PDB file as gemmi writes it, atoms N, CA and C in Angstrom:
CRYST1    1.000    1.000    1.000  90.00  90.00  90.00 P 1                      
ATOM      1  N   UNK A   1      -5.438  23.714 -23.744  1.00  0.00           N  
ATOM      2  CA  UNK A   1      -4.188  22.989 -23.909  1.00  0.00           C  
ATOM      3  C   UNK A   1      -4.415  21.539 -23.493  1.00  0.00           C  
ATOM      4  N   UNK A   2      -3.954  20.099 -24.584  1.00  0.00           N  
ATOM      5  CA  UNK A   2      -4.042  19.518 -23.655  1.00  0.00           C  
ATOM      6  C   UNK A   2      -2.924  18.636 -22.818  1.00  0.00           C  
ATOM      7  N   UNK A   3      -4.080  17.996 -22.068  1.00  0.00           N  
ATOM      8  CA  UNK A   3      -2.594  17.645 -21.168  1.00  0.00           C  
ATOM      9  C   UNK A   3      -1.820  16.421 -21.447  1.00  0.00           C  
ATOM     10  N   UNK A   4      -0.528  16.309 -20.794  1.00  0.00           N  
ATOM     11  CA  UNK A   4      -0.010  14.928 -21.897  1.00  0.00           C  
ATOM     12  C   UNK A   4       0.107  14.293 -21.040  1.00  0.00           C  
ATOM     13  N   UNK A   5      -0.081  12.589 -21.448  1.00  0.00           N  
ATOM     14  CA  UNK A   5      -0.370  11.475 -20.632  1.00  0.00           C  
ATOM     15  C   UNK A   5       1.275  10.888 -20.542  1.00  0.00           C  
ATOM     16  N   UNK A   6       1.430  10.733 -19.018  1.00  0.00           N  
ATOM     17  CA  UNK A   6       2.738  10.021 -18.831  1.00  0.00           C  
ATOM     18  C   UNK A   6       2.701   8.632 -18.455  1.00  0.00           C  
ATOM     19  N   UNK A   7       3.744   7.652 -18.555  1.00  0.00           N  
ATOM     20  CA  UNK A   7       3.938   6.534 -18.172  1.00  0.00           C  
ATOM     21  C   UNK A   7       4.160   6.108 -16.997  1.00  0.00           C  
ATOM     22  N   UNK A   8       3.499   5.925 -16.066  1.00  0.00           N  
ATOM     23  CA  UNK A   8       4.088   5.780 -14.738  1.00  0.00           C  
ATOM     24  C   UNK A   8       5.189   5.091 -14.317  1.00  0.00           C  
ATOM     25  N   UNK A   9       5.884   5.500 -13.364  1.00  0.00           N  
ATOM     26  CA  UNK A   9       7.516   4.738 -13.420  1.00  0.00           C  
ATOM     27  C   UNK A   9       7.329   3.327 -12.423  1.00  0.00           C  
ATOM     28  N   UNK A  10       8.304   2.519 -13.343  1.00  0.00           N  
ATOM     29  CA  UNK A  10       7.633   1.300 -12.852  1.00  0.00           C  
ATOM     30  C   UNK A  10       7.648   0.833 -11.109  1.00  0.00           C  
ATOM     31  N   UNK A  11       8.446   1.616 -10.293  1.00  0.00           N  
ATOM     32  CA  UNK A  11       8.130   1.368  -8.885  1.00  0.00           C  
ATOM     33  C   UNK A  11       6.983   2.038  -8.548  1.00  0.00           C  
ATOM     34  N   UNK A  12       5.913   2.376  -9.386  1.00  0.00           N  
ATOM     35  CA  UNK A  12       4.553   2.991  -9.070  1.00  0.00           C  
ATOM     36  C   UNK A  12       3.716   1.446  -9.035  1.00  0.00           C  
ATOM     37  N   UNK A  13       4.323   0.850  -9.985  1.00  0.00           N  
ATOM     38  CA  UNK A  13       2.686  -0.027 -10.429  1.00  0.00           C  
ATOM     39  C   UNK A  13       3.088  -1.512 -10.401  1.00  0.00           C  
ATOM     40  N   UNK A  14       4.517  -1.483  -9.810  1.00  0.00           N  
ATOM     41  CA  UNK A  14       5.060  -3.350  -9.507  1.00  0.00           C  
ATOM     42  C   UNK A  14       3.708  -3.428  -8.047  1.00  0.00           C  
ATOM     43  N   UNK A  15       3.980  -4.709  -7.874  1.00  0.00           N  
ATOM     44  CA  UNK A  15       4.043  -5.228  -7.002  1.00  0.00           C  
ATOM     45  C   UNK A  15       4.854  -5.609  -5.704  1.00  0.00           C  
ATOM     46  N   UNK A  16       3.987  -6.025  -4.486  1.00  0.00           N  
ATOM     47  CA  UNK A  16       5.507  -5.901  -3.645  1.00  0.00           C  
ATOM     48  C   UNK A  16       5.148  -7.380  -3.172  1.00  0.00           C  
ATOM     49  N   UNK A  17       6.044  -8.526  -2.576  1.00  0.00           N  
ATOM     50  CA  UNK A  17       5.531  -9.857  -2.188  1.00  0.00           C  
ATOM     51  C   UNK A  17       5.221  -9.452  -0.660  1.00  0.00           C  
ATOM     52  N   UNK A  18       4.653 -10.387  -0.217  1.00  0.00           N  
ATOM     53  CA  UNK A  18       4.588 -10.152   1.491  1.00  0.00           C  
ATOM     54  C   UNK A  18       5.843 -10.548   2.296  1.00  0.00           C  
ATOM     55  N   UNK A  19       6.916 -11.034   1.508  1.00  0.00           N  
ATOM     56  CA  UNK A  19       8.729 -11.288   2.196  1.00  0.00           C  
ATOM     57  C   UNK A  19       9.082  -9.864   1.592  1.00  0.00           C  
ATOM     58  N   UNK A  20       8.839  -9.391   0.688  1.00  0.00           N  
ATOM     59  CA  UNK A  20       9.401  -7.573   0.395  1.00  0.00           C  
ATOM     60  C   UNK A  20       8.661  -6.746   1.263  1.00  0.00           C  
ATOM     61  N   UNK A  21       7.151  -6.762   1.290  1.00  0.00           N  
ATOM     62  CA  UNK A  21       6.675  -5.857   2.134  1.00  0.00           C  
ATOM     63  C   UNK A  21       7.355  -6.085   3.871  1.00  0.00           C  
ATOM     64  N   UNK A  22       7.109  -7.119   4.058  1.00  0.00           N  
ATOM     65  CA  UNK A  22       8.194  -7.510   5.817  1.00  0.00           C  
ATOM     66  C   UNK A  22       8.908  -6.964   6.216  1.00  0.00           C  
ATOM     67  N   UNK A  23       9.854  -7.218   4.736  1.00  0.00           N  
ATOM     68  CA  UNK A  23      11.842  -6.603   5.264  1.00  0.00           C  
ATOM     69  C   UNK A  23      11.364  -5.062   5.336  1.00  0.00           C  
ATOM     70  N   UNK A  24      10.827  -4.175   4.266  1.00  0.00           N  
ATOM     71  CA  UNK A  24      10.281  -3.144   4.693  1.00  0.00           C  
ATOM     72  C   UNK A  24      10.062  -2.190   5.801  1.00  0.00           C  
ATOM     73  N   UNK A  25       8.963  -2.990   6.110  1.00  0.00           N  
ATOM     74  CA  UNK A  25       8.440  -2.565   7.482  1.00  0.00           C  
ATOM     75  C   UNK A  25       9.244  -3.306   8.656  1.00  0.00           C  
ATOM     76  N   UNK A  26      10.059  -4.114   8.653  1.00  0.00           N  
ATOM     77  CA  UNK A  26      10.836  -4.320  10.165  1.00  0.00           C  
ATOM     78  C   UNK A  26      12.251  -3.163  10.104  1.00  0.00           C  
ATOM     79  N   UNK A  27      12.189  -2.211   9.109  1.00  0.00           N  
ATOM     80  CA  UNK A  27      13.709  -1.245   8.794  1.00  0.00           C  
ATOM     81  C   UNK A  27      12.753  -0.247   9.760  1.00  0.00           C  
ATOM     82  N   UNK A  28      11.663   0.002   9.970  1.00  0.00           N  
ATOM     83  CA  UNK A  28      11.003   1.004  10.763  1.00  0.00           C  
ATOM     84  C   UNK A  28      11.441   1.128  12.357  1.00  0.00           C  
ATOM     85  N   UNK A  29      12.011   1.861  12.935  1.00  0.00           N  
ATOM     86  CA  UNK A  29      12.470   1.924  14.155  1.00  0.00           C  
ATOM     87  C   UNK A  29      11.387   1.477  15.021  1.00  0.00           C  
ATOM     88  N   UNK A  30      10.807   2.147  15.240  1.00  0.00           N  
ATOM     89  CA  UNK A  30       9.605   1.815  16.165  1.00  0.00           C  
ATOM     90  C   UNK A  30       8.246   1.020  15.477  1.00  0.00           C  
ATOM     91  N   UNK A  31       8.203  -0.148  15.965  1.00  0.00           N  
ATOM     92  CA  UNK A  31       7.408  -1.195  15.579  1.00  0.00           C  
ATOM     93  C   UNK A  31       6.111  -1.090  15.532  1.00  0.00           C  
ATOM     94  N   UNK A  32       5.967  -0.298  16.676  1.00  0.00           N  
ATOM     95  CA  UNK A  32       4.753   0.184  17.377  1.00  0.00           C  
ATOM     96  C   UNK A  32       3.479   1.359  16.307  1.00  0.00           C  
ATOM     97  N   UNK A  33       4.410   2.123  15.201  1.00  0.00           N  
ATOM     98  CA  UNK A  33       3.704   2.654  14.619  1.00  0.00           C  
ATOM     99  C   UNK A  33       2.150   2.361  14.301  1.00  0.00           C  
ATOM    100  N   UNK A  34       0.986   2.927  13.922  1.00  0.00           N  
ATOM    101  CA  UNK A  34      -0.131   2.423  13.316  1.00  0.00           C  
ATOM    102  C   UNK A  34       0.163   2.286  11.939  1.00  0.00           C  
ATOM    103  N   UNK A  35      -0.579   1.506  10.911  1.00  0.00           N  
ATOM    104  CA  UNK A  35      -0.532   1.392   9.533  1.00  0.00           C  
ATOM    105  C   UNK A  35      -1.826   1.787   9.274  1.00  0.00           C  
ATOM    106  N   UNK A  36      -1.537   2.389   7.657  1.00  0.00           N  
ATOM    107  CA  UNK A  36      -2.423   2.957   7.038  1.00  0.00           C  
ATOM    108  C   UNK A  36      -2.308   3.006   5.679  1.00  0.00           C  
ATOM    109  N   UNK A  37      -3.059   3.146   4.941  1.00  0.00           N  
ATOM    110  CA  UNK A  37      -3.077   2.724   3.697  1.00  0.00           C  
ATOM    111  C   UNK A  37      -3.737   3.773   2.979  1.00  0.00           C  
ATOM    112  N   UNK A  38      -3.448   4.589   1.604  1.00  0.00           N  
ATOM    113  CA  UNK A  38      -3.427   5.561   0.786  1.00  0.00           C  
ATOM    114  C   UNK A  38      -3.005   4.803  -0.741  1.00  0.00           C  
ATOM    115  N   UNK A  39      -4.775   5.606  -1.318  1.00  0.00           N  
ATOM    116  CA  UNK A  39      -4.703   5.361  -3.095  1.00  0.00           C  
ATOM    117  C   UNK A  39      -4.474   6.482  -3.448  1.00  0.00           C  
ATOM    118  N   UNK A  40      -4.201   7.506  -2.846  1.00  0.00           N  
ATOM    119  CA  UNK A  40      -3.905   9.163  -3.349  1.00  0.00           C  
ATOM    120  C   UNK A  40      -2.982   9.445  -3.169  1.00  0.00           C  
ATOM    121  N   UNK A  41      -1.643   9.371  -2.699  1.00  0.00           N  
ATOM    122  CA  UNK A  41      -0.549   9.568  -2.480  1.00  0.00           C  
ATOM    123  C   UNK A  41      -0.786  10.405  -1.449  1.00  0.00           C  
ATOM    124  N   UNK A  42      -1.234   9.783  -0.256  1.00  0.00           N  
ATOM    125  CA  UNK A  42      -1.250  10.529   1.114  1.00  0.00           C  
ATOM    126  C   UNK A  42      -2.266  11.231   1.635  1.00  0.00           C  
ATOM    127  N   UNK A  43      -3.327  12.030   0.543  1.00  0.00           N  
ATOM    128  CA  UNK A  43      -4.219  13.399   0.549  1.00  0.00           C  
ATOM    129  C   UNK A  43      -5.113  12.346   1.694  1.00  0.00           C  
ATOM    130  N   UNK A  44      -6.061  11.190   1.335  1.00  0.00           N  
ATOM    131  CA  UNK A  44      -6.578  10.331   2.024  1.00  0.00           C  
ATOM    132  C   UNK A  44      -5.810   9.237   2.813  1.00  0.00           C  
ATOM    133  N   UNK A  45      -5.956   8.670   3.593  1.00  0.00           N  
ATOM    134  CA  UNK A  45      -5.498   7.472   4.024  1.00  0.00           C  
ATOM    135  C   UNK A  45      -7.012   6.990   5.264  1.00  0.00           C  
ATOM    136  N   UNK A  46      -6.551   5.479   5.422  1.00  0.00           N  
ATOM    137  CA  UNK A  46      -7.213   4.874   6.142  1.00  0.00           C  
ATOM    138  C   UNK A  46      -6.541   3.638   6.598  1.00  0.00           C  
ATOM    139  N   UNK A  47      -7.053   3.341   7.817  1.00  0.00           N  
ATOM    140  CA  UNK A  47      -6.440   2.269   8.777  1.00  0.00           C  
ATOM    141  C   UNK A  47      -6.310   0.536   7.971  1.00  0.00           C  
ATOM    142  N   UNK A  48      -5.785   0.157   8.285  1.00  0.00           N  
ATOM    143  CA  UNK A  48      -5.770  -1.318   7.579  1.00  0.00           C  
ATOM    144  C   UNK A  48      -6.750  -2.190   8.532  1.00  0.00           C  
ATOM    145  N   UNK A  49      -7.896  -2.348   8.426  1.00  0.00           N  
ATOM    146  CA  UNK A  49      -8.285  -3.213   8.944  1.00  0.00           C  
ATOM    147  C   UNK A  49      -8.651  -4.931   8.998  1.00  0.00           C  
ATOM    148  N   UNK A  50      -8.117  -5.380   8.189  1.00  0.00           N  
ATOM    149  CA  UNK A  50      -7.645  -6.816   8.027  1.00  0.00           C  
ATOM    150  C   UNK A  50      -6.773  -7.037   7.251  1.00  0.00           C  
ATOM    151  N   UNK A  51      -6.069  -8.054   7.263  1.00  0.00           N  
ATOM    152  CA  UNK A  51      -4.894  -8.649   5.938  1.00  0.00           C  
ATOM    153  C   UNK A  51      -5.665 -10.397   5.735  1.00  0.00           C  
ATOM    154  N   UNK A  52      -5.980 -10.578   4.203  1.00  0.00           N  
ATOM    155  CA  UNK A  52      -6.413 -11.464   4.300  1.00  0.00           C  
ATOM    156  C   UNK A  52      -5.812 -11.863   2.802  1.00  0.00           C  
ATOM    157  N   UNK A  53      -5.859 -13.159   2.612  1.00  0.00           N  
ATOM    158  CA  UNK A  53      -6.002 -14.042   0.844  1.00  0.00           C  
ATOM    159  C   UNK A  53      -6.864 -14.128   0.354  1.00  0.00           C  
ATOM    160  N   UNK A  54      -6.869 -13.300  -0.775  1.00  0.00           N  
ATOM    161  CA  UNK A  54      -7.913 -13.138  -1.910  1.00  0.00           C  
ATOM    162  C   UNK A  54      -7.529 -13.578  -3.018  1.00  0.00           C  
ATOM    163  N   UNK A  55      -7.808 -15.009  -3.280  1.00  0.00           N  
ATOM    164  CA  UNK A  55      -7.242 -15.489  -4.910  1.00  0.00           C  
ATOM    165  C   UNK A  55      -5.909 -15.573  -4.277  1.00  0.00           C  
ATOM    166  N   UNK A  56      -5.005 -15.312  -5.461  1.00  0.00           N  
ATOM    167  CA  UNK A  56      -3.503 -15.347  -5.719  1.00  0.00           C  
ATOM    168  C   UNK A  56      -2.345 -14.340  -4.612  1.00  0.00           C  
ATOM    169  N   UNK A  57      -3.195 -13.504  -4.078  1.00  0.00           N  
ATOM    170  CA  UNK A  57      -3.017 -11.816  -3.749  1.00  0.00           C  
ATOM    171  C   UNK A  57      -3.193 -11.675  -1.981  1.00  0.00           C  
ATOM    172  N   UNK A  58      -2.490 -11.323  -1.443  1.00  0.00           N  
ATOM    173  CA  UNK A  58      -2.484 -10.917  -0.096  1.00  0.00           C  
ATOM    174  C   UNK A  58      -3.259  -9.407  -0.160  1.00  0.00           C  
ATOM    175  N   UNK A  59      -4.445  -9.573   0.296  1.00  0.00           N  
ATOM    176  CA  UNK A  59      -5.189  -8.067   0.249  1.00  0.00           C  
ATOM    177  C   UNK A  59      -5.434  -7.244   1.484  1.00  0.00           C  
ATOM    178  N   UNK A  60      -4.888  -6.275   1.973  1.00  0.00           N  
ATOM    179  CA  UNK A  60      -5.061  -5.150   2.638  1.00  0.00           C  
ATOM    180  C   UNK A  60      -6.142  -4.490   2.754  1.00  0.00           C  
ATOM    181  N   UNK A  61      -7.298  -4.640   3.548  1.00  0.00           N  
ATOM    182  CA  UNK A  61      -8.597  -4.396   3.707  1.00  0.00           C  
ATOM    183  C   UNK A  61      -8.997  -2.851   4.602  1.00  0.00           C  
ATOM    184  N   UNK A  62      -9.943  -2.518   3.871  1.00  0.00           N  
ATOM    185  CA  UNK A  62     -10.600  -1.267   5.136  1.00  0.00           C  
ATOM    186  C   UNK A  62     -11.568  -1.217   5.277  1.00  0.00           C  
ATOM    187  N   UNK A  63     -12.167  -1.742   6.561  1.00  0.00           N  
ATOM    188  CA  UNK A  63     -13.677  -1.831   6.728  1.00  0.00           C  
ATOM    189  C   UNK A  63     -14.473  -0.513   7.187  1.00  0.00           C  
ATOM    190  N   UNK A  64     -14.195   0.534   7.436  1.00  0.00           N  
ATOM    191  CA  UNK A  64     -14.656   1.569   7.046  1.00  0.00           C  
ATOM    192  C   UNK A  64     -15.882   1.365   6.531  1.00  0.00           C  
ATOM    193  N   UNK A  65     -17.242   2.324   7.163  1.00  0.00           N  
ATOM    194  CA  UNK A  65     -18.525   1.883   6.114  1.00  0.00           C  
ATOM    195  C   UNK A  65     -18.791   3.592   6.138  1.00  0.00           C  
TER     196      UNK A  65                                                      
END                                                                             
């Protein structure tokens, strides 16, 4: 059978600015949380280990080797 290809809905694949990501994360009660970052929808994650400017783009780094 095969399988059928869907469109992902568009709050999958926008973008967020770094004044959207902010307001975001200051609605979090406790500030204190760790951050972590997931391309699998959760199954993996890993620590953020830098925030830096890359080009145009605020990039979320994991130095992980």
């Amino acid at each position: 059978m095969e399988r059928q290809a869907f469109a992902e809905p568009a709050w999958v694949i926008r973008s967020k600015t770094i004044k959207q990501l902010i307001k975001e994360l200051q609605s979090f009660e406790n500030q204190d949380l760790p951050v972590e970052i997931s391309v699998d929808d959760g199954a993996t994650r890993k620590p953020i280990s830098l925030v830096k400017k890359s080009g145009q783009v605020c990039l979320l780094v994991n130095s992980e080797t």
